[in-house]
């Protein structure tokens, strides 16, 4: 383990599957060391996958197969800044299309219950526009969306 600060994520039994999905979906993401248990324990046996080191867009993470008692929730999410509609669509569709679910305002969950914010940069620029009327129009448009529509945000901002 190289980093002093690592995001630690609890999975039921799919830490390696999740790490592989993230590494295939997001740039600058990799699967690292897979830790197997050195002996039997109450929830499993020697050789089972216990933890997986991986990175998501350069952020170090560890996934642990800790069992079903701890669930992911919206209190933690990854926010991914996208540059255009094509990147927004690709990431959104990868997450939602792989057993995930849509939510409002650019939020979605992957099939393991981890929350993601797929956020076009144009949205952040629009809702922070010094022209407060333009910002409000963009914000109101966002409030009607699940996946963010870049063209609709830009149109709302322009009025």
mmCIF file with all atom_site columns, C-alpha atoms in Angstrom:
data_model
loop_
_atom_site.group_PDB
_atom_site.id
_atom_site.type_symbol
_atom_site.label_atom_id
_atom_site.label_alt_id
_atom_site.label_comp_id
_atom_site.label_asym_id
_atom_site.label_entity_id
_atom_site.label_seq_id
_atom_site.pdbx_PDB_ins_code
_atom_site.Cartn_x
_atom_site.Cartn_y
_atom_site.Cartn_z
_atom_site.occupancy
_atom_site.B_iso_or_equiv
_atom_site.pdbx_formal_charge
_atom_site.auth_seq_id
_atom_site.auth_comp_id
_atom_site.auth_asym_id
_atom_site.auth_atom_id
_atom_site.pdbx_PDB_model_num
ATOM 1   C CA . UNK A 1 1   ? 0.000   0.000   0.000   1.00 0.00 ? 1   UNK A CA 1
ATOM 2   C CA . UNK A 1 2   ? 1.625   3.236   -1.157  1.00 0.00 ? 2   UNK A CA 1
ATOM 3   C CA . UNK A 1 3   ? -0.873  5.961   -0.277  1.00 0.00 ? 3   UNK A CA 1
ATOM 4   C CA . UNK A 1 4   ? -1.367  7.285   3.249   1.00 0.00 ? 4   UNK A CA 1
ATOM 5   C CA . UNK A 1 5   ? -5.027  7.983   2.497   1.00 0.00 ? 5   UNK A CA 1
ATOM 6   C CA . UNK A 1 6   ? -7.063  5.341   0.689   1.00 0.00 ? 6   UNK A CA 1
ATOM 7   C CA . UNK A 1 7   ? -10.798 5.062   0.123   1.00 0.00 ? 7   UNK A CA 1
ATOM 8   C CA . UNK A 1 8   ? -11.987 1.816   1.702   1.00 0.00 ? 8   UNK A CA 1
ATOM 9   C CA . UNK A 1 9   ? -15.162 0.331   0.234   1.00 0.00 ? 9   UNK A CA 1
ATOM 10  C CA . UNK A 1 10  ? -17.098 -2.608  1.642   1.00 0.00 ? 10  UNK A CA 1
ATOM 11  C CA . UNK A 1 11  ? -18.621 -5.152  -0.749  1.00 0.00 ? 11  UNK A CA 1
ATOM 12  C CA . UNK A 1 12  ? -20.637 -8.262  -0.042  1.00 0.00 ? 12  UNK A CA 1
ATOM 13  C CA . UNK A 1 13  ? -18.506 -10.611 -2.157  1.00 0.00 ? 13  UNK A CA 1
ATOM 14  C CA . UNK A 1 14  ? -17.756 -8.741  -5.371  1.00 0.00 ? 14  UNK A CA 1
ATOM 15  C CA . UNK A 1 15  ? -14.777 -6.481  -4.602  1.00 0.00 ? 15  UNK A CA 1
ATOM 16  C CA . UNK A 1 16  ? -12.711 -7.924  -7.455  1.00 0.00 ? 16  UNK A CA 1
ATOM 17  C CA . UNK A 1 17  ? -15.619 -7.749  -9.924  1.00 0.00 ? 17  UNK A CA 1
ATOM 18  C CA . UNK A 1 18  ? -16.232 -4.112  -8.990  1.00 0.00 ? 18  UNK A CA 1
ATOM 19  C CA . UNK A 1 19  ? -12.525 -3.232  -9.250  1.00 0.00 ? 19  UNK A CA 1
ATOM 20  C CA . UNK A 1 20  ? -12.331 -4.835  -12.700 1.00 0.00 ? 20  UNK A CA 1
ATOM 21  C CA . UNK A 1 21  ? -15.444 -2.959  -13.864 1.00 0.00 ? 21  UNK A CA 1
ATOM 22  C CA . UNK A 1 22  ? -14.084 0.373   -12.627 1.00 0.00 ? 22  UNK A CA 1
ATOM 23  C CA . UNK A 1 23  ? -10.703 -0.240  -14.260 1.00 0.00 ? 23  UNK A CA 1
ATOM 24  C CA . UNK A 1 24  ? -12.371 -1.051  -17.594 1.00 0.00 ? 24  UNK A CA 1
ATOM 25  C CA . UNK A 1 25  ? -14.797 1.881   -17.431 1.00 0.00 ? 25  UNK A CA 1
ATOM 26  C CA . UNK A 1 26  ? -12.822 4.852   -16.116 1.00 0.00 ? 26  UNK A CA 1
ATOM 27  C CA . UNK A 1 27  ? -9.522  6.259   -17.419 1.00 0.00 ? 27  UNK A CA 1
ATOM 28  C CA . UNK A 1 28  ? -6.481  6.101   -15.138 1.00 0.00 ? 28  UNK A CA 1
ATOM 29  C CA . UNK A 1 29  ? -7.977  3.150   -13.251 1.00 0.00 ? 29  UNK A CA 1
ATOM 30  C CA . UNK A 1 30  ? -6.306  -0.158  -12.461 1.00 0.00 ? 30  UNK A CA 1
ATOM 31  C CA . UNK A 1 31  ? -6.630  -3.309  -10.414 1.00 0.00 ? 31  UNK A CA 1
ATOM 32  C CA . UNK A 1 32  ? -3.691  -3.902  -8.085  1.00 0.00 ? 32  UNK A CA 1
ATOM 33  C CA . UNK A 1 33  ? -2.987  -6.467  -5.417  1.00 0.00 ? 33  UNK A CA 1
ATOM 34  C CA . UNK A 1 34  ? -5.595  -9.097  -4.579  1.00 0.00 ? 34  UNK A CA 1
ATOM 35  C CA . UNK A 1 35  ? -5.365  -10.227 -0.949  1.00 0.00 ? 35  UNK A CA 1
ATOM 36  C CA . UNK A 1 36  ? -6.542  -13.721 -0.103  1.00 0.00 ? 36  UNK A CA 1
ATOM 37  C CA . UNK A 1 37  ? -7.255  -14.956 3.395   1.00 0.00 ? 37  UNK A CA 1
ATOM 38  C CA . UNK A 1 38  ? -4.398  -16.982 4.869   1.00 0.00 ? 38  UNK A CA 1
ATOM 39  C CA . UNK A 1 39  ? -6.795  -19.202 6.832   1.00 0.00 ? 39  UNK A CA 1
ATOM 40  C CA . UNK A 1 40  ? -10.419 -20.143 7.408   1.00 0.00 ? 40  UNK A CA 1
ATOM 41  C CA . UNK A 1 41  ? -12.673 -17.625 9.160   1.00 0.00 ? 41  UNK A CA 1
ATOM 42  C CA . UNK A 1 42  ? -16.373 -17.531 10.134  1.00 0.00 ? 42  UNK A CA 1
ATOM 43  C CA . UNK A 1 43  ? -17.596 -16.179 6.770   1.00 0.00 ? 43  UNK A CA 1
ATOM 44  C CA . UNK A 1 44  ? -15.238 -18.109 4.479   1.00 0.00 ? 44  UNK A CA 1
ATOM 45  C CA . UNK A 1 45  ? -12.252 -20.273 3.956   1.00 0.00 ? 45  UNK A CA 1
ATOM 46  C CA . UNK A 1 46  ? -8.552  -20.054 3.271   1.00 0.00 ? 46  UNK A CA 1
ATOM 47  C CA . UNK A 1 47  ? -7.822  -18.594 -0.145  1.00 0.00 ? 47  UNK A CA 1
ATOM 48  C CA . UNK A 1 48  ? -11.020 -16.547 -0.472  1.00 0.00 ? 48  UNK A CA 1
ATOM 49  C CA . UNK A 1 49  ? -10.567 -13.000 -1.762  1.00 0.00 ? 49  UNK A CA 1
ATOM 50  C CA . UNK A 1 50  ? -10.586 -10.674 1.226   1.00 0.00 ? 50  UNK A CA 1
ATOM 51  C CA . UNK A 1 51  ? -9.454  -7.327  -0.247  1.00 0.00 ? 51  UNK A CA 1
ATOM 52  C CA . UNK A 1 52  ? -8.498  -5.797  -3.585  1.00 0.00 ? 52  UNK A CA 1
ATOM 53  C CA . UNK A 1 53  ? -6.353  -2.707  -4.116  1.00 0.00 ? 53  UNK A CA 1
ATOM 54  C CA . UNK A 1 54  ? -7.441  -0.629  -7.106  1.00 0.00 ? 54  UNK A CA 1
ATOM 55  C CA . UNK A 1 55  ? -7.490  2.927   -8.383  1.00 0.00 ? 55  UNK A CA 1
ATOM 56  C CA . UNK A 1 56  ? -10.433 4.843   -9.824  1.00 0.00 ? 56  UNK A CA 1
ATOM 57  C CA . UNK A 1 57  ? -9.296  7.789   -11.938 1.00 0.00 ? 57  UNK A CA 1
ATOM 58  C CA . UNK A 1 58  ? -6.050  7.938   -9.986  1.00 0.00 ? 58  UNK A CA 1
ATOM 59  C CA . UNK A 1 59  ? -7.728  7.690   -6.554  1.00 0.00 ? 59  UNK A CA 1
ATOM 60  C CA . UNK A 1 60  ? -6.422  4.780   -4.461  1.00 0.00 ? 60  UNK A CA 1
ATOM 61  C CA . UNK A 1 61  ? -9.093  2.430   -3.140  1.00 0.00 ? 61  UNK A CA 1
ATOM 62  C CA . UNK A 1 62  ? -9.390  -0.863  -1.346  1.00 0.00 ? 62  UNK A CA 1
ATOM 63  C CA . UNK A 1 63  ? -12.442 -3.063  -1.739  1.00 0.00 ? 63  UNK A CA 1
ATOM 64  C CA . UNK A 1 64  ? -13.125 -5.556  1.014   1.00 0.00 ? 64  UNK A CA 1
ATOM 65  C CA . UNK A 1 65  ? -15.428 -8.543  0.779   1.00 0.00 ? 65  UNK A CA 1
ATOM 66  C CA . UNK A 1 66  ? -16.940 -7.924  4.174   1.00 0.00 ? 66  UNK A CA 1
ATOM 67  C CA . UNK A 1 67  ? -20.326 -9.524  3.707   1.00 0.00 ? 67  UNK A CA 1
ATOM 68  C CA . UNK A 1 68  ? -23.842 -8.166  3.287   1.00 0.00 ? 68  UNK A CA 1
ATOM 69  C CA . UNK A 1 69  ? -24.234 -6.325  6.597   1.00 0.00 ? 69  UNK A CA 1
ATOM 70  C CA . UNK A 1 70  ? -22.832 -2.952  5.417   1.00 0.00 ? 70  UNK A CA 1
ATOM 71  C CA . UNK A 1 71  ? -24.464 -1.288  2.394   1.00 0.00 ? 71  UNK A CA 1
ATOM 72  C CA . UNK A 1 72  ? -23.314 1.640   0.280   1.00 0.00 ? 72  UNK A CA 1
ATOM 73  C CA . UNK A 1 73  ? -25.489 4.765   0.387   1.00 0.00 ? 73  UNK A CA 1
ATOM 74  C CA . UNK A 1 74  ? -25.567 8.252   -1.086  1.00 0.00 ? 74  UNK A CA 1
ATOM 75  C CA . UNK A 1 75  ? -23.527 9.698   1.795   1.00 0.00 ? 75  UNK A CA 1
ATOM 76  C CA . UNK A 1 76  ? -20.466 8.711   -0.245  1.00 0.00 ? 76  UNK A CA 1
ATOM 77  C CA . UNK A 1 77  ? -20.140 9.022   -4.012  1.00 0.00 ? 77  UNK A CA 1
ATOM 78  C CA . UNK A 1 78  ? -17.606 9.510   -6.741  1.00 0.00 ? 78  UNK A CA 1
ATOM 79  C CA . UNK A 1 79  ? -18.157 12.676  -8.757  1.00 0.00 ? 79  UNK A CA 1
ATOM 80  C CA . UNK A 1 80  ? -16.853 12.386  -12.307 1.00 0.00 ? 80  UNK A CA 1
ATOM 81  C CA . UNK A 1 81  ? -16.412 15.607  -14.284 1.00 0.00 ? 81  UNK A CA 1
ATOM 82  C CA . UNK A 1 82  ? -17.135 14.970  -17.952 1.00 0.00 ? 82  UNK A CA 1
ATOM 83  C CA . UNK A 1 83  ? -16.067 17.145  -20.858 1.00 0.00 ? 83  UNK A CA 1
ATOM 84  C CA . UNK A 1 84  ? -18.974 16.585  -23.259 1.00 0.00 ? 84  UNK A CA 1
ATOM 85  C CA . UNK A 1 85  ? -22.191 14.673  -23.891 1.00 0.00 ? 85  UNK A CA 1
ATOM 86  C CA . UNK A 1 86  ? -20.380 11.695  -25.432 1.00 0.00 ? 86  UNK A CA 1
ATOM 87  C CA . UNK A 1 87  ? -18.294 11.148  -22.288 1.00 0.00 ? 87  UNK A CA 1
ATOM 88  C CA . UNK A 1 88  ? -21.350 11.720  -20.088 1.00 0.00 ? 88  UNK A CA 1
ATOM 89  C CA . UNK A 1 89  ? -23.341 9.167   -22.077 1.00 0.00 ? 89  UNK A CA 1
ATOM 90  C CA . UNK A 1 90  ? -20.527 6.592   -22.120 1.00 0.00 ? 90  UNK A CA 1
ATOM 91  C CA . UNK A 1 91  ? -19.973 6.639   -18.355 1.00 0.00 ? 91  UNK A CA 1
ATOM 92  C CA . UNK A 1 92  ? -23.653 6.890   -17.440 1.00 0.00 ? 92  UNK A CA 1
ATOM 93  C CA . UNK A 1 93  ? -24.587 4.059   -19.788 1.00 0.00 ? 93  UNK A CA 1
ATOM 94  C CA . UNK A 1 94  ? -21.718 1.876   -18.529 1.00 0.00 ? 94  UNK A CA 1
ATOM 95  C CA . UNK A 1 95  ? -22.880 2.230   -14.919 1.00 0.00 ? 95  UNK A CA 1
ATOM 96  C CA . UNK A 1 96  ? -26.634 2.061   -15.476 1.00 0.00 ? 96  UNK A CA 1
ATOM 97  C CA . UNK A 1 97  ? -26.387 -0.522  -18.261 1.00 0.00 ? 97  UNK A CA 1
ATOM 98  C CA . UNK A 1 98  ? -24.338 -2.894  -16.115 1.00 0.00 ? 98  UNK A CA 1
ATOM 99  C CA . UNK A 1 99  ? -27.110 -3.512  -13.590 1.00 0.00 ? 99  UNK A CA 1
ATOM 100 C CA . UNK A 1 100 ? -27.075 -0.030  -12.055 1.00 0.00 ? 100 UNK A CA 1
ATOM 101 C CA . UNK A 1 101 ? -29.901 2.423   -11.635 1.00 0.00 ? 101 UNK A CA 1
ATOM 102 C CA . UNK A 1 102 ? -30.644 6.008   -12.595 1.00 0.00 ? 102 UNK A CA 1
ATOM 103 C CA . UNK A 1 103 ? -31.291 8.698   -10.089 1.00 0.00 ? 103 UNK A CA 1
ATOM 104 C CA . UNK A 1 104 ? -31.966 12.434  -10.336 1.00 0.00 ? 104 UNK A CA 1
ATOM 105 C CA . UNK A 1 105 ? -29.671 15.303  -11.323 1.00 0.00 ? 105 UNK A CA 1
ATOM 106 C CA . UNK A 1 106 ? -26.777 13.286  -12.741 1.00 0.00 ? 106 UNK A CA 1
ATOM 107 C CA . UNK A 1 107 ? -26.657 10.703  -9.952  1.00 0.00 ? 107 UNK A CA 1
ATOM 108 C CA . UNK A 1 108 ? -26.703 6.980   -10.558 1.00 0.00 ? 108 UNK A CA 1
ATOM 109 C CA . UNK A 1 109 ? -25.761 3.815   -8.680  1.00 0.00 ? 109 UNK A CA 1
ATOM 110 C CA . UNK A 1 110 ? -23.725 0.905   -9.924  1.00 0.00 ? 110 UNK A CA 1
ATOM 111 C CA . UNK A 1 111 ? -24.923 -2.662  -9.422  1.00 0.00 ? 111 UNK A CA 1
ATOM 112 C CA . UNK A 1 112 ? -23.016 -2.862  -6.124  1.00 0.00 ? 112 UNK A CA 1
ATOM 113 C CA . UNK A 1 113 ? -24.923 0.150   -4.743  1.00 0.00 ? 113 UNK A CA 1
ATOM 114 C CA . UNK A 1 114 ? -22.063 2.673   -4.992  1.00 0.00 ? 114 UNK A CA 1
ATOM 115 C CA . UNK A 1 115 ? -23.257 6.160   -5.978  1.00 0.00 ? 115 UNK A CA 1
ATOM 116 C CA . UNK A 1 116 ? -21.752 8.128   -8.862  1.00 0.00 ? 116 UNK A CA 1
ATOM 117 C CA . UNK A 1 117 ? -22.312 11.703  -9.978  1.00 0.00 ? 117 UNK A CA 1
ATOM 118 C CA . UNK A 1 118 ? -21.693 11.967  -13.716 1.00 0.00 ? 118 UNK A CA 1
ATOM 119 C CA . UNK A 1 119 ? -21.359 15.732  -13.931 1.00 0.00 ? 119 UNK A CA 1
ATOM 120 C CA . UNK A 1 120 ? -20.608 17.617  -17.141 1.00 0.00 ? 120 UNK A CA 1
ATOM 121 C CA . UNK A 1 121 ? -18.283 20.565  -16.544 1.00 0.00 ? 121 UNK A CA 1
ATOM 122 C CA . UNK A 1 122 ? -20.758 22.757  -18.427 1.00 0.00 ? 122 UNK A CA 1
ATOM 123 C CA . UNK A 1 123 ? -23.330 22.102  -15.677 1.00 0.00 ? 123 UNK A CA 1
ATOM 124 C CA . UNK A 1 124 ? -21.031 23.371  -12.941 1.00 0.00 ? 124 UNK A CA 1
ATOM 125 C CA . UNK A 1 125 ? -20.159 26.426  -15.021 1.00 0.00 ? 125 UNK A CA 1
ATOM 126 C CA . UNK A 1 126 ? -23.838 27.104  -15.686 1.00 0.00 ? 126 UNK A CA 1
ATOM 127 C CA . UNK A 1 127 ? -25.060 26.885  -12.092 1.00 0.00 ? 127 UNK A CA 1
ATOM 128 C CA . UNK A 1 128 ? -22.221 29.121  -10.932 1.00 0.00 ? 128 UNK A CA 1
ATOM 129 C CA . UNK A 1 129 ? -22.823 31.698  -13.672 1.00 0.00 ? 129 UNK A CA 1
ATOM 130 C CA . UNK A 1 130 ? -22.514 35.244  -12.248 1.00 0.00 ? 130 UNK A CA 1
ATOM 131 C CA . UNK A 1 131 ? -25.747 35.986  -14.126 1.00 0.00 ? 131 UNK A CA 1
ATOM 132 C CA . UNK A 1 132 ? -27.994 34.546  -11.410 1.00 0.00 ? 132 UNK A CA 1
ATOM 133 C CA . UNK A 1 133 ? -31.000 34.329  -13.766 1.00 0.00 ? 133 UNK A CA 1
ATOM 134 C CA . UNK A 1 134 ? -28.967 32.184  -16.185 1.00 0.00 ? 134 UNK A CA 1
ATOM 135 C CA . UNK A 1 135 ? -27.730 30.046  -13.284 1.00 0.00 ? 135 UNK A CA 1
ATOM 136 C CA . UNK A 1 136 ? -31.296 29.565  -12.052 1.00 0.00 ? 136 UNK A CA 1
ATOM 137 C CA . UNK A 1 137 ? -32.532 28.537  -15.502 1.00 0.00 ? 137 UNK A CA 1
ATOM 138 C CA . UNK A 1 138 ? -29.733 25.974  -15.788 1.00 0.00 ? 138 UNK A CA 1
ATOM 139 C CA . UNK A 1 139 ? -30.373 24.709  -12.257 1.00 0.00 ? 139 UNK A CA 1
ATOM 140 C CA . UNK A 1 140 ? -34.105 24.365  -12.924 1.00 0.00 ? 140 UNK A CA 1
ATOM 141 C CA . UNK A 1 141 ? -33.364 22.436  -16.121 1.00 0.00 ? 141 UNK A CA 1
ATOM 142 C CA . UNK A 1 142 ? -31.017 20.093  -14.225 1.00 0.00 ? 142 UNK A CA 1
ATOM 143 C CA . UNK A 1 143 ? -33.722 19.423  -11.634 1.00 0.00 ? 143 UNK A CA 1
ATOM 144 C CA . UNK A 1 144 ? -35.867 17.805  -14.363 1.00 0.00 ? 144 UNK A CA 1
ATOM 145 C CA . UNK A 1 145 ? -33.111 15.422  -15.528 1.00 0.00 ? 145 UNK A CA 1
ATOM 146 C CA . UNK A 1 146 ? -31.672 12.087  -14.588 1.00 0.00 ? 146 UNK A CA 1
ATOM 147 C CA . UNK A 1 147 ? -28.668 11.887  -16.938 1.00 0.00 ? 147 UNK A CA 1
ATOM 148 C CA . UNK A 1 148 ? -27.526 15.445  -17.636 1.00 0.00 ? 148 UNK A CA 1
ATOM 149 C CA . UNK A 1 149 ? -28.297 16.732  -21.129 1.00 0.00 ? 149 UNK A CA 1
ATOM 150 C CA . UNK A 1 150 ? -25.495 19.149  -22.009 1.00 0.00 ? 150 UNK A CA 1
ATOM 151 C CA . UNK A 1 151 ? -27.384 20.829  -24.871 1.00 0.00 ? 151 UNK A CA 1
ATOM 152 C CA . UNK A 1 152 ? -30.452 21.401  -22.662 1.00 0.00 ? 152 UNK A CA 1
ATOM 153 C CA . UNK A 1 153 ? -28.290 22.914  -19.898 1.00 0.00 ? 153 UNK A CA 1
ATOM 154 C CA . UNK A 1 154 ? -26.589 25.230  -22.391 1.00 0.00 ? 154 UNK A CA 1
ATOM 155 C CA . UNK A 1 155 ? -29.952 26.251  -23.884 1.00 0.00 ? 155 UNK A CA 1
ATOM 156 C CA . UNK A 1 156 ? -31.428 26.950  -20.449 1.00 0.00 ? 156 UNK A CA 1
ATOM 157 C CA . UNK A 1 157 ? -28.396 29.012  -19.510 1.00 0.00 ? 157 UNK A CA 1
ATOM 158 C CA . UNK A 1 158 ? -28.777 31.138  -22.649 1.00 0.00 ? 158 UNK A CA 1
ATOM 159 C CA . UNK A 1 159 ? -32.481 31.582  -21.983 1.00 0.00 ? 159 UNK A CA 1
#
